[in-house]
């Protein structure tokens, strides 16, 4: 994970957090594991369908959405710890890019 930090006025901080595709893959796998319990695929026992079939059935967008929801809180806390910061308020998050082969970049 790469973290870019810029100090702003009034004790505010701008963070740009970059997860490589390899780092983001962990969250994609977690999302698939979560969603497979909510998906019934004909011809397979519950939760036993191959990953590729699950991706096809569930849809890439839904999996990526779930992966981003899982990645944001964890990577944000990791970034705060790495930069020795304390969050006082709710952060304003803007996602720049995300994808299976793009990883995740947000500010």
Tab-separated table of N, CA and C in Angstrom:
chain	number	residue	atom	x	y	z
A	1	UNK	N	0.848	-1.166	0.000
A	1	UNK	CA	0.000	0.000	0.000
A	1	UNK	C	0.896	1.233	0.000
A	2	UNK	N	0.559	2.156	-0.862
A	2	UNK	CA	1.305	3.410	-0.939
A	2	UNK	C	0.412	4.520	-0.405
A	3	UNK	N	0.988	5.392	0.417
A	3	UNK	CA	0.227	6.468	1.030
A	3	UNK	C	0.933	7.789	0.746
A	4	UNK	N	0.202	8.718	0.147
A	4	UNK	CA	0.726	10.060	-0.090
A	4	UNK	C	0.007	11.002	0.868
A	5	UNK	N	0.777	11.788	1.608
A	5	UNK	CA	0.203	12.673	2.620
A	5	UNK	C	0.541	14.121	2.291
A	6	UNK	N	-0.487	14.987	2.407
A	6	UNK	CA	-0.288	16.414	2.217
A	6	UNK	C	-1.002	17.131	3.359
A	7	UNK	N	-0.283	17.996	4.079
A	7	UNK	CA	-0.895	18.754	5.169
A	7	UNK	C	-1.686	19.920	4.602
A	8	UNK	N	-2.877	20.118	5.130
A	8	UNK	CA	-3.766	21.199	4.710
A	8	UNK	C	-3.965	22.161	5.881
A	9	UNK	N	-4.523	23.348	5.610
A	9	UNK	CA	-4.775	24.291	6.705
A	9	UNK	C	-5.777	23.734	7.718
A	10	UNK	N	-5.799	24.327	8.894
A	10	UNK	CA	-6.716	23.977	9.983
A	10	UNK	C	-6.570	22.526	10.430
A	11	UNK	N	-5.351	22.054	10.517
A	11	UNK	CA	-5.041	20.701	11.013
A	11	UNK	C	-5.699	19.585	10.211
A	12	UNK	N	-5.939	19.840	8.950
A	12	UNK	CA	-6.513	18.810	8.087
A	12	UNK	C	-5.393	18.159	7.296
A	13	UNK	N	-5.653	16.948	6.837
A	13	UNK	CA	-4.649	16.195	6.084
A	13	UNK	C	-5.321	15.575	4.866
A	14	UNK	N	-4.624	15.625	3.750
A	14	UNK	CA	-5.081	14.985	2.517
A	14	UNK	C	-4.271	13.706	2.349
A	15	UNK	N	-4.958	12.575	2.242
A	15	UNK	CA	-4.287	11.296	2.025
A	15	UNK	C	-4.728	10.725	0.692
A	16	UNK	N	-3.780	10.224	-0.050
A	16	UNK	CA	-4.068	9.468	-1.275
A	16	UNK	C	-3.553	8.065	-1.022
A	17	UNK	N	-4.472	7.102	-1.030
A	17	UNK	CA	-4.131	5.722	-0.682
A	17	UNK	C	-4.236	4.865	-1.932
A	18	UNK	N	-3.171	4.132	-2.201
A	18	UNK	CA	-3.091	3.309	-3.406
A	18	UNK	C	-2.874	1.859	-3.004
A	19	UNK	N	-3.835	1.018	-3.372
A	19	UNK	CA	-3.697	-0.426	-3.181
A	19	UNK	C	-3.370	-1.038	-4.537
A	20	UNK	N	-2.321	-1.823	-4.601
A	20	UNK	CA	-1.957	-2.488	-5.843
A	20	UNK	C	-3.011	-3.548	-6.169
A	21	UNK	N	-3.055	-3.997	-7.417
A	21	UNK	CA	-4.000	-5.074	-7.740
A	21	UNK	C	-3.831	-6.300	-6.845
A	22	UNK	N	-2.603	-6.625	-6.493
A	22	UNK	CA	-2.353	-7.779	-5.630
A	22	UNK	C	-2.940	-7.550	-4.233
A	23	UNK	N	-2.777	-6.349	-3.685
A	23	UNK	CA	-3.321	-6.029	-2.369
A	23	UNK	C	-4.855	-5.982	-2.403
A	24	UNK	N	-5.409	-5.448	-3.488
A	24	UNK	CA	-6.863	-5.337	-3.629
A	24	UNK	C	-7.500	-6.706	-3.854
A	25	UNK	N	-6.741	-7.650	-4.396
A	25	UNK	CA	-7.253	-8.998	-4.661
A	25	UNK	C	-7.743	-9.669	-3.379
A	26	UNK	N	-7.091	-9.390	-2.270
A	26	UNK	CA	-7.509	-9.946	-0.973
A	26	UNK	C	-8.950	-9.544	-0.658
A	27	UNK	N	-9.283	-8.300	-0.934
A	27	UNK	CA	-10.633	-7.803	-0.667
A	27	UNK	C	-11.640	-8.343	-1.682
A	28	UNK	N	-11.191	-8.561	-2.911
A	28	UNK	CA	-12.061	-9.171	-3.924
A	28	UNK	C	-12.406	-10.594	-3.496
A	29	UNK	N	-11.410	-11.333	-3.033
A	29	UNK	CA	-11.649	-12.704	-2.561
A	29	UNK	C	-12.604	-12.720	-1.368
A	30	UNK	N	-12.437	-11.764	-0.439
A	30	UNK	CA	-13.349	-11.663	0.700
A	30	UNK	C	-14.773	-11.361	0.227
A	31	UNK	N	-14.891	-10.491	-0.778
A	31	UNK	CA	-16.216	-10.141	-1.313
A	31	UNK	C	-16.875	-11.362	-1.945
A	32	UNK	N	-16.114	-12.127	-2.699
A	32	UNK	CA	-16.654	-13.344	-3.319
A	32	UNK	C	-17.094	-14.325	-2.235
A	33	UNK	N	-16.274	-14.480	-1.194
A	33	UNK	CA	-16.637	-15.379	-0.094
A	33	UNK	C	-17.923	-14.932	0.594
A	34	UNK	N	-18.092	-13.641	0.770
A	34	UNK	CA	-19.311	-13.118	1.391
A	34	UNK	C	-20.519	-13.339	0.492
A	35	UNK	N	-20.370	-13.029	-0.793
A	35	UNK	CA	-21.501	-13.091	-1.720
A	35	UNK	C	-21.889	-14.523	-2.095
A	36	UNK	N	-20.959	-15.452	-1.998
A	36	UNK	CA	-21.295	-16.822	-2.393
A	36	UNK	C	-22.339	-17.444	-1.478
A	37	UNK	N	-22.431	-16.948	-0.244
A	37	UNK	CA	-23.448	-17.457	0.676
A	37	UNK	C	-24.840	-16.908	0.354
A	38	UNK	N	-24.880	-15.846	-0.439
A	38	UNK	CA	-26.159	-15.235	-0.807
A	38	UNK	C	-26.618	-15.662	-2.198
A	39	UNK	N	-25.812	-16.482	-2.868
A	39	UNK	CA	-26.084	-16.847	-4.249
A	39	UNK	C	-26.276	-18.348	-4.382
A	40	UNK	N	-27.369	-18.737	-5.013
A	40	UNK	CA	-27.607	-20.152	-5.301
A	40	UNK	C	-27.343	-20.363	-6.787
A	41	UNK	N	-26.475	-21.321	-7.081
A	41	UNK	CA	-26.129	-21.621	-8.464
A	41	UNK	C	-26.573	-23.041	-8.768
A	42	UNK	N	-27.383	-23.145	-9.762
A	42	UNK	CA	-27.951	-24.434	-10.148
A	42	UNK	C	-26.848	-25.415	-10.553
A	43	UNK	N	-26.948	-26.624	-10.019
A	43	UNK	CA	-25.977	-27.661	-10.354
A	43	UNK	C	-24.827	-27.763	-9.373
A	44	UNK	N	-24.791	-26.866	-8.382
A	44	UNK	CA	-23.718	-26.886	-7.382
A	44	UNK	C	-24.321	-26.875	-5.986
A	45	UNK	N	-23.650	-27.545	-5.084
A	45	UNK	CA	-24.062	-27.472	-3.698
A	45	UNK	C	-23.841	-26.039	-3.207
A	46	UNK	N	-24.588	-25.636	-2.173
A	46	UNK	CA	-24.405	-24.266	-1.668
A	46	UNK	C	-22.946	-23.978	-1.326
A	47	UNK	N	-22.480	-22.840	-1.761
A	47	UNK	CA	-21.120	-22.325	-1.511
A	47	UNK	C	-20.003	-23.155	-2.144
A	48	UNK	N	-20.321	-24.067	-3.069
A	48	UNK	CA	-19.286	-24.934	-3.643
A	48	UNK	C	-19.004	-24.656	-5.123
A	49	UNK	N	-19.628	-23.640	-5.692
A	49	UNK	CA	-19.405	-23.332	-7.107
A	49	UNK	C	-17.999	-22.763	-7.308
A	50	UNK	N	-17.366	-23.039	-8.456
A	50	UNK	CA	-16.039	-22.479	-8.737
A	50	UNK	C	-16.085	-20.950	-8.801
A	51	UNK	N	-14.959	-20.350	-8.490
A	51	UNK	CA	-14.838	-18.890	-8.425
A	51	UNK	C	-15.267	-18.216	-9.734
A	52	UNK	N	-14.858	-18.766	-10.866
A	52	UNK	CA	-15.171	-18.167	-12.160
A	52	UNK	C	-16.681	-18.133	-12.410
A	53	UNK	N	-17.361	-19.212	-12.022
A	53	UNK	CA	-18.816	-19.269	-12.201
A	53	UNK	C	-19.498	-18.291	-11.256
A	54	UNK	N	-18.982	-18.177	-10.050
A	54	UNK	CA	-19.532	-17.202	-9.107
A	54	UNK	C	-19.399	-15.778	-9.645
A	55	UNK	N	-18.231	-15.460	-10.193
A	55	UNK	CA	-18.009	-14.123	-10.751
A	55	UNK	C	-19.000	-13.859	-11.876
A	56	UNK	N	-19.201	-14.852	-12.727
A	56	UNK	CA	-20.131	-14.717	-13.845
A	56	UNK	C	-21.568	-14.529	-13.350
A	57	UNK	N	-21.975	-15.308	-12.355
A	57	UNK	CA	-23.342	-15.256	-11.834
A	57	UNK	C	-23.609	-13.980	-11.032
A	58	UNK	N	-22.693	-13.647	-10.158
A	58	UNK	CA	-22.877	-12.493	-9.282
A	58	UNK	C	-22.700	-11.192	-10.051
A	59	UNK	N	-21.713	-11.153	-10.925
A	59	UNK	CA	-21.419	-9.948	-11.696
A	59	UNK	C	-20.214	-9.217	-11.136
A	60	UNK	N	-19.358	-8.769	-12.041
A	60	UNK	CA	-18.125	-8.085	-11.645
A	60	UNK	C	-18.411	-6.808	-10.858
A	61	UNK	N	-19.418	-6.052	-11.278
A	61	UNK	CA	-19.720	-4.784	-10.609
A	61	UNK	C	-20.101	-4.982	-9.151
A	62	UNK	N	-20.937	-5.977	-8.899
A	62	UNK	CA	-21.365	-6.234	-7.521
A	62	UNK	C	-20.190	-6.699	-6.665
A	63	UNK	N	-19.340	-7.530	-7.231
A	63	UNK	CA	-18.164	-8.018	-6.496
A	63	UNK	C	-17.217	-6.859	-6.195
A	64	UNK	N	-16.971	-6.009	-7.196
A	64	UNK	CA	-16.082	-4.865	-6.979
A	64	UNK	C	-16.663	-3.898	-5.948
A	65	UNK	N	-17.959	-3.686	-6.008
A	65	UNK	CA	-18.610	-2.809	-5.036
A	65	UNK	C	-18.424	-3.333	-3.616
A	66	UNK	N	-18.641	-4.606	-3.442
A	66	UNK	CA	-18.462	-5.241	-2.126
A	66	UNK	C	-16.987	-5.181	-1.698
A	67	UNK	N	-16.074	-5.386	-2.642
A	67	UNK	CA	-14.638	-5.347	-2.327
A	67	UNK	C	-14.215	-3.942	-1.883
A	68	UNK	N	-14.726	-2.929	-2.549
A	68	UNK	CA	-14.403	-1.551	-2.170
A	68	UNK	C	-14.944	-1.250	-0.776
A	69	UNK	N	-16.159	-1.701	-0.490
A	69	UNK	CA	-16.736	-1.498	0.842
A	69	UNK	C	-15.899	-2.160	1.928
A	70	UNK	N	-15.281	-3.279	1.614
A	70	UNK	CA	-14.434	-3.969	2.575
A	70	UNK	C	-13.051	-3.314	2.677
A	71	UNK	N	-12.538	-2.828	1.560
A	71	UNK	CA	-11.178	-2.282	1.521
A	71	UNK	C	-11.066	-0.896	2.147
A	72	UNK	N	-12.061	-0.040	1.944
A	72	UNK	CA	-11.954	1.341	2.419
A	72	UNK	C	-11.697	1.449	3.918
A	73	UNK	N	-12.525	0.866	4.766
A	73	UNK	CA	-12.274	1.058	6.201
A	73	UNK	C	-10.939	0.476	6.668
A	74	UNK	N	-10.622	-0.700	6.190
A	74	UNK	CA	-9.391	-1.349	6.646
A	74	UNK	C	-8.151	-0.607	6.159
A	75	UNK	N	-8.117	-0.238	4.884
A	75	UNK	CA	-6.938	0.445	4.358
A	75	UNK	C	-6.811	1.859	4.925
A	76	UNK	N	-7.945	2.506	5.217
A	76	UNK	CA	-7.900	3.843	5.812
A	76	UNK	C	-7.278	3.785	7.204
A	77	UNK	N	-7.712	2.836	8.001
A	77	UNK	CA	-7.146	2.678	9.346
A	77	UNK	C	-5.656	2.330	9.261
A	78	UNK	N	-5.305	1.448	8.330
A	78	UNK	CA	-3.890	1.098	8.142
A	78	UNK	C	-3.064	2.329	7.763
A	79	UNK	N	-3.628	3.195	6.923
A	79	UNK	CA	-2.930	4.420	6.506
A	79	UNK	C	-2.764	5.373	7.687
A	80	UNK	N	-3.795	5.506	8.504
A	80	UNK	CA	-3.698	6.362	9.692
A	80	UNK	C	-2.602	5.863	10.631
A	81	UNK	N	-2.552	4.569	10.825
A	81	UNK	CA	-1.530	3.989	11.701
A	81	UNK	C	-0.136	4.200	11.104
A	82	UNK	N	-0.008	3.969	9.811
A	82	UNK	CA	1.302	4.112	9.161
A	82	UNK	C	1.819	5.552	9.219
A	83	UNK	N	0.917	6.519	9.103
A	83	UNK	CA	1.316	7.936	9.119
A	83	UNK	C	1.200	8.561	10.506
A	84	UNK	N	0.844	7.736	11.493
A	84	UNK	CA	0.714	8.185	12.883
A	84	UNK	C	-0.252	9.359	13.010
A	85	UNK	N	-1.454	9.153	12.477
A	85	UNK	CA	-2.502	10.171	12.506
A	85	UNK	C	-3.688	9.662	13.315
A	86	UNK	N	-4.507	10.599	13.775
A	86	UNK	CA	-5.743	10.270	14.468
A	86	UNK	C	-6.878	10.962	13.734
A	87	UNK	N	-7.891	10.211	13.392
A	87	UNK	CA	-9.043	10.778	12.697
A	87	UNK	C	-10.035	11.286	13.731
A	88	UNK	N	-10.386	12.561	13.612
A	88	UNK	CA	-11.317	13.159	14.557
A	88	UNK	C	-12.732	13.131	13.981
A	89	UNK	N	-12.866	13.399	12.712
A	89	UNK	CA	-14.177	13.421	12.077
A	89	UNK	C	-14.295	12.355	11.013
A	90	UNK	N	-15.409	12.383	10.341
A	90	UNK	CA	-15.649	11.429	9.261
A	90	UNK	C	-14.873	11.874	8.018
A	91	UNK	N	-14.120	10.975	7.406
A	91	UNK	CA	-13.330	11.377	6.232
A	91	UNK	C	-14.211	11.558	4.988
A	92	UNK	N	-13.772	12.452	4.126
A	92	UNK	CA	-14.411	12.624	2.825
A	92	UNK	C	-13.643	11.735	1.847
A	93	UNK	N	-14.308	10.732	1.304
A	93	UNK	CA	-13.639	9.748	0.446
A	93	UNK	C	-14.089	9.935	-0.994
A	94	UNK	N	-13.108	9.991	-1.886
A	94	UNK	CA	-13.377	10.038	-3.320
A	94	UNK	C	-12.555	8.945	-3.983
A	95	UNK	N	-13.245	8.022	-4.637
A	95	UNK	CA	-12.560	6.920	-5.300
A	95	UNK	C	-12.116	7.387	-6.676
A	96	UNK	N	-10.828	7.226	-6.969
A	96	UNK	CA	-10.288	7.623	-8.264
A	96	UNK	C	-10.396	6.487	-9.273
A	97	UNK	N	-9.882	5.319	-8.915
A	97	UNK	CA	-9.966	4.156	-9.801
A	97	UNK	C	-10.073	2.887	-8.974
A	98	UNK	N	-10.690	1.880	-9.570
A	98	UNK	CA	-10.722	0.559	-8.959
A	98	UNK	C	-11.076	-0.454	-10.030
A	99	UNK	N	-10.615	-1.672	-9.832
A	99	UNK	CA	-10.906	-2.734	-10.776
A	99	UNK	C	-10.106	-3.976	-10.449
A	100	UNK	N	-10.469	-5.064	-11.125
A	100	UNK	CA	-9.789	-6.330	-10.886
A	100	UNK	C	-8.284	-6.211	-11.176
A	101	UNK	N	-7.942	-5.491	-12.226
A	101	UNK	CA	-6.528	-5.379	-12.594
A	101	UNK	C	-5.959	-3.992	-12.326
A	102	UNK	N	-6.787	-3.093	-11.787
A	102	UNK	CA	-6.333	-1.732	-11.510
A	102	UNK	C	-5.981	-1.504	-10.051
A	103	UNK	N	-6.498	-2.351	-9.173
A	103	UNK	CA	-6.318	-2.115	-7.758
A	103	UNK	C	-7.336	-1.075	-7.300
A	104	UNK	N	-6.975	-0.302	-6.278
A	104	UNK	CA	-7.862	0.718	-5.728
A	104	UNK	C	-7.054	1.950	-5.399
A	105	UNK	N	-7.522	3.103	-5.878
A	105	UNK	CA	-6.888	4.383	-5.565
A	105	UNK	C	-7.999	5.314	-5.099
A	106	UNK	N	-7.806	5.883	-3.908
A	106	UNK	CA	-8.782	6.848	-3.408
A	106	UNK	C	-8.115	7.915	-2.567
A	107	UNK	N	-8.840	9.027	-2.384
A	107	UNK	CA	-8.344	10.134	-1.586
A	107	UNK	C	-9.295	10.370	-0.445
